[in-house]
CSV table of C-alpha atoms in Angstrom, one decimal:
chain,number,residue,atom,x,y,z
A,22,MET,CA,0.0,0.0,0.0
A,23,PRO,CA,1.6,3.3,-1.0
A,24,GLY,CA,2.6,5.6,1.7
A,25,SER,CA,2.4,2.9,4.4
A,26,PRO,CA,5.6,1.7,6.1
A,27,GLN,CA,6.5,-1.9,5.1
A,28,SER,CA,8.8,-4.4,6.8
A,29,ARG,CA,11.4,-6.5,5.0
A,30,THR,CA,9.0,-9.4,4.7
A,31,GLY,CA,6.4,-7.1,3.1
A,32,ARG,CA,4.0,-7.3,6.1
A,33,PRO,CA,2.9,-4.2,7.9
A,34,PRO,CA,4.7,-3.6,11.2
A,35,VAL,CA,3.2,-4.9,14.3
A,36,GLN,CA,1.4,-2.2,16.3
A,37,ARG,CA,2.5,-2.5,20.0
A,38,ALA,CA,0.1,-1.6,22.7
A,39,ALA,CA,0.7,1.6,24.5
A,40,LYS,CA,2.4,1.1,27.9
A,41,ARG,CA,0.2,1.6,30.9
A,42,PRO,CA,1.2,4.3,33.2
A,43,ALA,CA,3.2,2.9,36.1
A,44,ALA,CA,1.4,2.7,39.4
A,45,PRO,CA,2.6,5.4,41.8
A,46,VAL,CA,5.3,4.0,44.0
A,47,PRO,CA,4.7,4.7,47.7
A,48,PRO,CA,7.4,7.0,49.0
A,49,HIS,CA,9.2,4.5,51.1
A,50,ASP,CA,12.0,7.0,51.6
A,51,ASN,CA,9.7,8.9,54.0
A,52,PRO,CA,10.6,7.6,57.4
A,53,VAL,CA,7.2,8.6,58.9
A,54,LEU,CA,5.3,6.6,56.3
A,55,ARG,CA,7.7,3.7,56.7
A,56,LEU,CA,7.1,3.7,60.5
A,57,HIS,CA,3.3,4.0,59.9
A,58,HIS,CA,3.4,1.0,57.5
A,59,ARG,CA,5.4,-1.1,60.0
A,60,LEU,CA,3.2,-0.3,62.9
A,61,ARG,CA,0.1,-1.1,60.9
A,62,ARG,CA,1.5,-4.5,59.9
A,63,ALA,CA,2.4,-5.1,63.6
A,64,TRP,CA,-1.1,-4.3,64.7
A,65,ASP,CA,-2.6,-6.7,62.2
A,66,ARG,CA,-0.5,-9.7,63.3
A,67,PRO,CA,-2.5,-12.5,65.0
A,68,LEU,CA,-0.4,-12.5,68.2
A,69,THR,CA,-0.5,-8.8,68.8
A,70,ALA,CA,-3.3,-9.0,71.4
A,71,TYR,CA,-1.6,-11.8,73.1
A,72,TYR,CA,1.7,-9.9,73.4
A,73,LEU,CA,0.0,-6.7,74.4
A,74,ILE,CA,-2.0,-8.2,77.2
A,75,SER,CA,0.9,-10.3,78.6
A,76,GLY,CA,3.5,-7.4,78.3
A,77,ALA,CA,1.2,-4.6,79.5
A,78,GLY,CA,-0.1,-6.7,82.4
A,79,ALA,CA,3.4,-7.7,83.5
A,80,LEU,CA,4.8,-4.2,83.2
A,81,ILE,CA,2.0,-2.6,85.1
A,82,THR,CA,2.3,-5.1,87.9
A,83,VAL,CA,6.1,-4.8,88.2
A,84,LEU,CA,6.0,-1.0,88.1
A,85,GLY,CA,3.2,-1.1,90.7
A,86,LEU,CA,5.3,-3.2,93.0
A,87,ILE,CA,8.2,-0.6,92.7
A,88,MET,CA,5.9,2.3,93.4
A,89,VAL,CA,4.2,0.5,96.3
A,90,TYR,CA,7.6,0.0,97.9
A,91,SER,CA,8.5,3.7,97.3
A,92,ALA,CA,5.1,5.2,98.4
A,93,SER,CA,4.5,3.0,101.4
A,94,GLN,CA,7.7,3.3,103.3
A,95,ILE,CA,6.8,6.4,105.3
A,96,THR,CA,3.3,5.2,106.1
A,97,ALA,CA,4.8,1.9,107.4
A,98,LEU,CA,7.4,3.7,109.6
A,99,GLN,CA,4.7,6.0,111.0
A,100,LEU,CA,2.8,2.9,112.1
A,101,SER,CA,6.0,1.5,113.7
A,102,LEU,CA,6.3,-1.2,111.1
A,103,PRO,CA,9.3,-2.1,108.9
A,104,GLY,CA,9.7,0.1,105.8
A,105,SER,CA,9.1,-2.9,103.5
A,106,TYR,CA,6.0,-4.1,105.3
A,107,PHE,CA,3.4,-3.2,102.7
A,108,PHE,CA,5.7,-4.1,99.8
A,109,ARG,CA,6.2,-7.7,101.2
A,110,LYS,CA,2.4,-8.2,101.5
A,111,GLN,CA,1.9,-6.9,98.0
A,112,PHE,CA,4.7,-9.0,96.6
A,113,LEU,CA,3.2,-12.1,98.2
A,114,ALA,CA,-0.2,-11.2,96.7
A,115,ALA,CA,1.5,-10.8,93.3
A,116,LEU,CA,3.0,-14.3,93.6
A,117,ILE,CA,-0.4,-15.8,94.4
A,118,GLY,CA,-1.9,-13.7,91.6
A,119,ALA,CA,0.7,-15.0,89.2
A,120,GLY,CA,-0.4,-18.5,90.0
A,121,LEU,CA,-4.0,-17.6,89.4
A,122,LEU,CA,-3.1,-15.9,86.1
A,123,VAL,CA,-1.3,-19.0,84.9
A,124,ALA,CA,-4.2,-21.2,86.0
A,125,ALA,CA,-6.7,-19.0,84.2
A,126,MET,CA,-4.5,-19.0,81.1
A,127,LYS,CA,-4.3,-22.8,81.0
A,128,MET,CA,-8.0,-23.4,81.7
A,129,PRO,CA,-10.3,-24.3,78.8
A,130,VAL,CA,-13.3,-22.1,78.1
A,131,LYS,CA,-15.7,-24.8,79.4
A,132,LEU,CA,-14.0,-24.8,82.8
A,133,HIS,CA,-14.3,-21.0,83.0
A,134,ARG,CA,-18.0,-21.2,82.3
A,135,ALA,CA,-18.3,-24.0,84.9
A,136,LEU,CA,-16.6,-21.8,87.5
A,137,ALA,CA,-19.0,-18.9,87.0
A,138,TYR,CA,-21.8,-20.1,89.4
A,139,PRO,CA,-19.5,-21.2,92.2
A,140,ILE,CA,-17.6,-17.9,92.1
A,141,LEU,CA,-20.8,-15.9,92.2
A,142,ALA,CA,-22.2,-18.0,95.1
A,143,GLY,CA,-19.0,-17.6,97.0
A,144,ALA,CA,-18.8,-13.9,96.4
A,145,VAL,CA,-22.4,-13.4,97.6
A,146,CYS,CA,-21.9,-15.5,100.7
A,147,LEU,CA,-18.7,-13.5,101.6
A,148,MET,CA,-20.5,-10.2,101.1
A,149,ILE,CA,-23.2,-11.3,103.5
A,150,LEU,CA,-20.6,-12.4,106.0
A,151,VAL,CA,-19.2,-8.9,105.9
A,152,GLN,CA,-22.3,-7.5,107.6
A,153,VAL,CA,-22.2,-10.1,110.4
A,154,PRO,CA,-20.9,-8.5,113.6
A,155,GLY,CA,-17.5,-9.9,114.7
A,156,ILE,CA,-16.7,-11.0,111.1
A,157,GLY,CA,-16.9,-7.9,109.1
A,158,VAL,CA,-14.3,-5.1,109.6
A,159,ALA,CA,-14.8,-1.4,108.8
A,160,VAL,CA,-11.9,0.4,107.0
A,161,ASN,CA,-12.1,4.2,106.4
A,162,GLY,CA,-15.8,4.1,107.3
A,163,ASN,CA,-16.7,1.3,104.8
A,164,GLN,CA,-17.6,-2.1,106.2
A,165,ASN,CA,-16.5,-4.2,103.3
A,166,TRP,CA,-13.7,-6.3,104.8
A,167,ILE,CA,-13.3,-9.7,106.5
A,168,ALA,CA,-10.4,-10.3,108.9
A,169,LEU,CA,-8.5,-13.5,108.1
A,170,GLY,CA,-6.2,-13.3,111.1
A,171,GLY,CA,-3.3,-11.2,111.9
A,172,SER,CA,-2.8,-8.3,109.4
A,173,PHE,CA,-4.5,-10.1,106.5
A,174,GLN,CA,-7.9,-9.0,105.4
A,175,ILE,CA,-10.1,-9.7,102.3
A,176,GLN,CA,-12.5,-7.5,100.5
A,177,PRO,CA,-15.2,-9.8,99.0
A,178,SER,CA,-16.7,-7.0,96.8
A,179,GLU,CA,-13.5,-7.2,94.6
A,180,PHE,CA,-14.3,-10.8,93.8
A,181,GLY,CA,-17.9,-9.7,93.0
A,182,LYS,CA,-16.6,-8.0,89.9
A,183,LEU,CA,-15.0,-11.2,88.6
A,184,ALA,CA,-18.2,-13.1,89.5
A,185,LEU,CA,-20.4,-10.7,87.6
A,186,VAL,CA,-18.2,-10.9,84.5
A,187,LEU,CA,-18.1,-14.7,84.4
A,188,TRP,CA,-21.7,-15.3,85.4
A,189,GLY,CA,-23.1,-12.6,83.2
A,190,ALA,CA,-21.0,-13.7,80.2
A,191,ASP,CA,-22.2,-17.4,80.6
A,192,LEU,CA,-25.8,-16.3,81.0
A,193,LEU,CA,-25.8,-14.1,78.0
A,194,ALA,CA,-24.0,-16.7,75.9
A,195,ARG,CA,-26.5,-19.4,76.7
A,196,LYS,CA,-29.4,-17.0,75.9
A,197,GLN,CA,-27.8,-16.0,72.6
A,198,ASP,CA,-27.5,-19.7,71.7
A,199,LYS,CA,-31.2,-20.1,72.3
A,200,LYS,CA,-31.9,-16.8,70.4
A,201,LEU,CA,-33.6,-15.2,73.4
A,202,LEU,CA,-31.7,-11.9,73.5
A,203,ALA,CA,-34.2,-10.4,71.1
A,204,GLN,CA,-36.7,-10.2,73.9
A,205,TRP,CA,-36.0,-7.5,76.4
A,206,LYS,CA,-37.2,-9.5,79.4
A,207,HIS,CA,-34.6,-12.2,78.7
A,208,MET,CA,-31.9,-9.7,78.2
A,209,LEU,CA,-32.6,-8.0,81.6
A,210,VAL,CA,-33.7,-11.0,83.7
A,211,PRO,CA,-31.9,-12.3,85.7
A,212,LEU,CA,-28.8,-10.3,84.8
A,213,VAL,CA,-30.0,-6.9,86.1
A,214,PRO,CA,-31.7,-8.2,89.3
A,215,ALA,CA,-28.5,-10.2,90.2
A,216,ALA,CA,-26.3,-7.2,89.5
A,217,PHE,CA,-28.6,-5.0,91.7
A,218,MET,CA,-28.4,-7.6,94.5
A,219,LEU,CA,-24.6,-7.4,94.4
A,220,LEU,CA,-24.8,-3.6,94.3
A,221,GLY,CA,-27.1,-3.6,97.3
A,222,LEU,CA,-24.7,-5.8,99.3
A,223,ILE,CA,-21.9,-3.5,98.5
A,224,MET,CA,-23.8,-0.3,99.3
A,225,ILE,CA,-24.9,-1.6,102.7
A,226,GLY,CA,-21.2,-1.3,103.6
A,227,GLY,CA,-21.0,2.2,102.1
A,228,ASP,CA,-18.5,1.4,99.3
A,229,MET,CA,-19.9,3.5,96.4
A,230,GLY,CA,-16.6,3.4,94.3
A,231,THR,CA,-16.9,-0.4,93.9
A,232,ALA,CA,-20.6,-0.1,93.1
A,233,ILE,CA,-19.7,2.3,90.3
A,234,ILE,CA,-17.3,-0.2,88.8
A,235,LEU,CA,-19.9,-3.0,89.1
A,236,THR,CA,-22.5,-0.8,87.3
A,237,ALA,CA,-20.0,-0.1,84.5
A,238,ILE,CA,-19.5,-3.9,84.1
A,239,LEU,CA,-23.3,-4.3,83.9
A,240,PHE,CA,-23.6,-1.6,81.2
A,241,GLY,CA,-20.7,-3.2,79.3
A,242,LEU,CA,-22.4,-6.6,79.2
A,243,LEU,CA,-25.7,-5.0,78.1
A,244,TRP,CA,-24.0,-3.0,75.4
A,245,LEU,CA,-22.2,-6.1,74.1
A,246,ALA,CA,-25.5,-8.1,74.1
A,247,GLY,CA,-26.9,-5.5,71.8
A,248,ALA,CA,-29.4,-3.8,74.2
A,249,PRO,CA,-31.7,-1.3,72.4
A,250,THR,CA,-31.1,2.3,73.1
A,251,ARG,CA,-34.4,2.7,75.0
A,252,LEU,CA,-33.5,-0.2,77.2
A,253,PHE,CA,-30.0,1.0,77.8
A,254,ALA,CA,-31.1,4.5,78.5
A,255,GLY,CA,-33.8,3.2,81.0
A,256,VAL,CA,-31.3,1.2,83.0
A,257,LEU,CA,-28.8,4.1,82.9
A,258,SER,CA,-31.5,6.5,84.1
A,259,VAL,CA,-32.3,4.3,87.1
A,260,ALA,CA,-28.7,4.0,88.0
A,261,VAL,CA,-28.1,7.7,87.8
A,262,LEU,CA,-31.1,8.4,89.9
A,263,LEU,CA,-30.0,5.9,92.6
A,264,GLY,CA,-26.5,7.4,92.5
A,265,PHE,CA,-27.9,10.9,92.9
A,266,ILE,CA,-29.9,9.9,95.9
A,267,LEU,CA,-27.0,8.1,97.5
A,268,ILE,CA,-24.7,11.1,97.0
A,269,LYS,CA,-27.3,13.6,98.2
A,270,THR,CA,-28.0,11.7,101.4
A,271,SER,CA,-24.4,11.4,102.4
A,272,PRO,CA,-22.4,14.4,103.6
A,273,ASN,CA,-19.1,12.6,102.9
A,274,ARG,CA,-20.0,12.0,99.3
A,275,MET,CA,-21.3,15.5,98.9
A,276,ALA,CA,-18.0,16.9,100.2
A,277,ARG,CA,-16.1,14.8,97.7
A,278,LEU,CA,-18.3,16.1,94.9
A,279,ASN,CA,-17.7,19.7,96.1
A,280,CYS,CA,-13.9,19.1,95.9
A,281,LEU,CA,-14.1,18.5,92.1
A,282,GLY,CA,-11.4,20.7,90.5
A,283,ALA,CA,-10.4,22.3,93.8
A,284,THR,CA,-7.0,24.1,94.1
A,285,ASP,CA,-7.3,25.0,97.8
A,286,PRO,CA,-7.9,22.7,100.8
A,287,GLY,CA,-10.9,24.9,101.7
A,288,PRO,CA,-12.5,25.3,105.2
A,289,GLY,CA,-11.6,22.5,107.5
A,290,ASP,CA,-9.2,21.1,104.9
A,291,ALA,CA,-12.2,19.3,103.3
A,292,CYS,CA,-10.3,19.0,100.0
A,293,TRP,CA,-6.9,18.2,101.5
A,294,GLN,CA,-6.4,14.9,99.7
A,295,ALA,CA,-7.5,16.2,96.3
A,296,VAL,CA,-5.4,19.3,96.4
A,297,HIS,CA,-2.2,17.6,97.6
A,298,GLY,CA,-2.6,15.0,94.8
A,299,ILE,CA,-2.5,17.9,92.4
A,300,TYR,CA,0.5,19.3,94.2
A,301,ALA,CA,2.3,16.0,93.8
A,302,LEU,CA,1.7,15.9,90.1
A,303,ALA,CA,2.6,19.5,89.6
A,304,SER,CA,6.0,19.2,91.4
A,305,GLY,CA,7.1,16.2,89.3
A,306,GLY,CA,7.9,18.1,86.2
A,307,LEU,CA,8.9,16.2,83.0
A,308,PHE,CA,11.0,13.4,84.5
A,309,GLY,CA,10.2,13.7,88.2
A,310,SER,CA,12.2,14.2,91.4
A,311,GLY,CA,13.6,10.7,91.3
A,312,LEU,CA,12.4,7.3,92.6
A,313,GLY,CA,11.9,7.5,96.4
A,314,ALA,CA,12.3,11.3,96.5
A,315,SER,CA,8.6,12.2,96.9
A,316,VAL,CA,7.8,14.9,99.4
A,317,GLU,CA,4.0,14.5,99.5
A,318,LYS,CA,4.2,11.0,100.8
A,319,TRP,CA,5.8,12.3,104.1
A,320,GLY,CA,2.3,12.6,105.7
A,321,GLN,CA,0.9,15.3,103.4
A,322,LEU,CA,-0.9,13.0,100.9
A,323,PRO,CA,-3.3,10.5,102.5
A,324,GLU,CA,-3.5,7.0,100.9
A,325,ALA,CA,-0.3,7.6,99.0
A,326,HIS,CA,0.3,3.9,98.3
A,327,THR,CA,-3.4,2.9,97.5
A,328,ASP,CA,-5.9,5.3,95.9
A,329,PHE,CA,-3.4,8.1,95.2
A,330,ILE,CA,-0.3,6.1,94.1
A,331,PHE,CA,-0.6,7.7,90.6
A,332,ALA,CA,0.1,11.1,92.2
A,333,VAL,CA,3.3,9.7,93.8
A,334,THR,CA,4.2,8.2,90.5
A,335,GLY,CA,3.8,11.6,88.8
A,336,GLU,CA,5.9,13.3,91.5
A,337,GLU,CA,8.8,10.8,91.4
A,338,LEU,CA,8.8,9.7,87.7
A,339,GLY,CA,7.3,12.9,86.2
A,340,LEU,CA,5.2,13.3,83.1
A,341,ALA,CA,7.2,10.6,81.4
A,342,GLY,CA,6.2,8.0,84.1
A,343,THR,CA,2.5,8.9,84.2
A,344,LEU,CA,2.3,8.8,80.4
A,345,SER,CA,3.9,5.4,80.4
A,346,VAL,CA,1.3,4.1,82.8
A,347,LEU,CA,-1.5,5.6,80.7
A,348,ALA,CA,0.0,4.0,77.6
A,349,LEU,CA,0.2,0.6,79.2
A,350,PHE,CA,-3.5,0.8,80.3
A,351,ALA,CA,-4.4,2.0,76.8
A,352,ALA,CA,-2.6,-1.0,75.2
A,353,LEU,CA,-4.3,-3.3,77.6
A,354,GLY,CA,-7.7,-1.8,76.8
A,355,TYR,CA,-7.1,-2.0,73.0
A,356,ALA,CA,-6.0,-5.6,73.2
A,357,GLY,CA,-9.1,-6.5,75.2
A,358,ILE,CA,-11.4,-4.8,72.7
A,359,ARG,CA,-9.6,-6.6,69.9
A,360,VAL,CA,-10.1,-10.0,71.5
A,361,ALA,CA,-13.8,-9.3,72.1
A,362,GLY,CA,-14.2,-8.1,68.5
A,363,ARG,CA,-12.5,-10.9,66.7
A,364,THR,CA,-13.8,-14.0,68.5
A,365,GLU,CA,-16.8,-16.1,67.3
A,366,ASP,CA,-17.5,-17.5,70.8
A,367,PRO,CA,-20.2,-15.5,72.5
A,368,PHE,CA,-19.0,-16.3,76.0
A,369,VAL,CA,-15.4,-15.2,75.1
A,370,ARG,CA,-16.8,-12.0,73.6
A,371,TYR,CA,-18.9,-11.1,76.7
A,372,ALA,CA,-16.2,-12.1,79.2
A,373,ALA,CA,-13.4,-10.3,77.3
A,374,GLY,CA,-15.6,-7.2,77.0
A,375,GLY,CA,-16.6,-7.3,80.7
A,376,VAL,CA,-13.0,-7.6,81.9
A,377,THR,CA,-11.9,-4.8,79.6
A,378,THR,CA,-14.7,-2.6,80.8
A,379,TRP,CA,-13.9,-3.4,84.4
A,380,ILE,CA,-10.1,-2.6,84.2
A,381,THR,CA,-10.5,0.4,81.9
A,382,ALA,CA,-13.4,2.0,83.9
A,383,GLN,CA,-11.6,1.5,87.2
A,384,ALA,CA,-8.4,3.0,85.8
A,385,VAL,CA,-10.2,6.0,84.4
A,386,ILE,CA,-12.1,6.7,87.7
A,387,ASN,CA,-8.9,6.4,89.7
A,388,ILE,CA,-6.7,8.5,87.5
A,389,GLY,CA,-9.5,11.0,86.9
A,390,ALA,CA,-9.9,11.5,90.7
A,391,VAL,CA,-6.1,12.1,91.1
A,392,LEU,CA,-6.2,14.6,88.3
A,393,GLY,CA,-9.1,16.4,89.8
A,394,LEU,CA,-11.4,15.7,86.9
A,395,LEU,CA,-13.7,13.2,88.8
A,396,PRO,CA,-14.8,12.9,92.4
A,397,ILE,CA,-12.7,10.8,94.7
A,398,ALA,CA,-14.4,7.4,94.6
A,399,GLY,CA,-11.9,5.4,96.7
A,400,VAL,CA,-11.1,2.7,94.1
A,401,PRO,CA,-7.5,1.5,93.6
A,402,LEU,CA,-5.6,1.6,90.3
A,403,PRO,CA,-5.8,-1.9,88.8
A,404,LEU,CA,-2.6,-4.0,89.1
A,405,PHE,CA,-0.8,-0.9,90.4
A,406,SER,CA,-2.1,0.2,93.8
A,407,TYR,CA,-1.5,-1.6,97.1
A,408,GLY,CA,-4.2,-4.2,98.0
A,409,GLY,CA,-4.1,-8.0,97.6
A,410,SER,CA,-7.9,-8.2,97.5
A,411,ALA,CA,-8.0,-6.1,94.3
A,412,LEU,CA,-4.8,-7.7,92.8
A,413,LEU,CA,-5.9,-11.3,92.9
A,414,PRO,CA,-9.1,-11.2,90.9
A,415,THR,CA,-7.6,-8.7,88.5
A,416,MET,CA,-4.7,-11.0,87.7
A,417,PHE,CA,-7.1,-13.8,87.2
A,418,ALA,CA,-9.0,-11.6,84.8
A,419,ILE,CA,-5.8,-10.9,82.9
A,420,GLY,CA,-5.2,-14.6,82.7
A,421,LEU,CA,-8.7,-14.9,81.1
A,422,LEU,CA,-7.8,-12.3,78.5
A,423,ILE,CA,-4.5,-14.1,77.7
A,424,ALA,CA,-6.3,-17.4,77.3
A,425,PHE,CA,-8.9,-15.8,75.0
A,426,ALA,CA,-6.2,-14.1,72.9
A,427,ARG,CA,-4.3,-17.4,72.5
A,428,ASP,CA,-7.5,-19.1,71.4
A,429,GLU,CA,-8.1,-16.8,68.4
A,430,PRO,CA,-7.9,-18.8,65.1
A,431,GLY,CA,-5.0,-16.8,63.8
A,432,ALA,CA,-3.1,-16.9,67.1
A,433,ARG,CA,-3.7,-20.6,67.4
A,434,ALA,CA,-2.2,-21.2,63.9
A,435,ALA,CA,0.7,-18.9,64.6
A,436,LEU,CA,1.5,-20.6,67.9
A,437,ALA,CA,1.2,-24.0,66.2
A,438,LEU,CA,3.8,-23.1,63.6
A,439,ARG,CA,6.4,-22.5,66.3
A,440,GLN,CA,8.6,-25.4,67.3
A,441,PRO,CA,10.5,-25.8,70.5
A,442,ARG,CA,14.3,-25.4,70.1
A,443,PHE,CA,15.1,-28.2,72.5
A,444,GLY,CA,16.1,-31.3,70.5
A,445,ARG,CA,16.4,-29.7,67.1
A,446,LYS,CA,19.1,-31.0,64.9
A,447,ARG,CA,22.0,-28.6,64.3
A,448,GLY,CA,22.3,-29.4,60.7
A,449,ALA,CA,18.6,-29.2,59.9
A,450,ARG,CA,18.0,-26.1,57.8
A,451,GLY,CA,15.6,-25.1,55.1
A,452,PRO,CA,12.1,-26.3,54.4
A,453,VAL,CA,13.2,-29.9,53.6
A,454,ALA,CA,14.8,-30.6,56.9
A,455,LYS,CA,12.0,-31.3,59.2
A,456,ARG,CA,12.2,-32.1,62.9
A,457,SER,CA,12.2,-35.8,63.5
A,458,PRO,CA,9.7,-37.0,66.0
A,459,ARG,CA,12.4,-39.1,67.7
A,460,SER,CA,15.0,-36.4,67.9
A,461,TRP,CA,14.5,-36.2,71.7
A,462,ASN,CA,15.3,-39.9,72.2
A,463,THR,CA,17.9,-40.6,74.9
A,464,MET,CA,21.3,-42.3,74.4
A,465,ARG,CA,19.9,-45.5,75.8
A,466,ARG,CA,17.3,-45.7,73.0
A,467,ARG,CA,20.0,-44.9,70.4
A,468,ALA,CA,22.2,-47.6,71.8
A,469,SER,CA,19.5,-50.2,71.6
A,470,LYS,CA,18.9,-49.2,68.1
A,471,ALA,CA,22.6,-49.9,67.2
A,472,ARG,CA,22.6,-53.3,68.9
A,473,SER,CA,19.7,-54.4,66.8
A,474,SER,CA,21.9,-54.4,63.7
A,475,GLY,CA,24.3,-57.0,65.2
A,476,GLU,CA,26.9,-54.6,66.7
A,477,ARG,CA,28.1,-55.1,70.2
């Protein structure tokens, strides 16, 4: 064809397709984007929740032991006790709690569900015994303790939190299996009456702080069960009304409410504790005055090793120390939410959500009171403050979360791929070299194997 280009063979040249524009390459040279990409990949790994719960729980407990030792020395000496008195009791409780954590971590889910009713019955019986004269002991105006002999006491209401989580999760899971949660009466009964019974036993002793935590657990379970907004708002309104009546009829609770955001102790030093907690945080600066160098714990700050241990942490470790504690609790809360959101077992979802609500709400209430943002409720900082009665059930709950995190399908597969290093052949490398099932055999078995071929 005239005017058209021809090849040597006389055929028209092959028309090549136009090249597609290359996809934009992500700017991996940007260190910020690289860090974001790596963090996102790390968050999506199947064992992230397992590592976060284990690591955050262990770090909070260890740092709490250090701060209990630092914050309680002066109080112990003022009571004519050895300086390490409170630390030794807390360390013993931590050892027992570690055993409970490992036990909860190794238990199957069926056993956790089977323990729900015995734990609830035991907690209710102990709460009733608290009100029996001669058995119950009053501490700081609240009769919620049982003397075990010597200096050891137990607060049954702390175990009531664990009981409500396990029993409520088992109850809601069984009702979900029977498709009964769509009816409001099955969602509320008997969960709400049982929770109100526990609240009544706690409030008889005057401990409103623990009652608030128990109410938060109840709301967490109802929210996870998919309670309608009207139902949720109705239960919340009743709880707020009861709380308002209890606060209005108690001068002590009204005084705590009036100290909200106070910067001066006021007449009669009514806001002494709240103000000196702010003083401790303000004097800590960026990195604190040093471990053990707190000034407020020398009799100025009441309950320095229990309810206000976060203030001593801010004074001695500064803003860096308090932000580290907040980051650890945030990681623990995120991991608990992730476990509750990824599981397909309804009991695991309710139990993980209940434990996460419990620990997160208690940490927020304690830290908010120290910062002057919330009224002083008298609740300890989970895993951190002094108190074995609070530490033992909380560590058992952490063991629950670890067990649930390990039981995720992706986490199970990732853990199954791991092989123990003991007994692995040195020369085995690559995908072909697999670990022999008899690589752990002793020398006696190897010798008997050699004699079978005729050698002596």
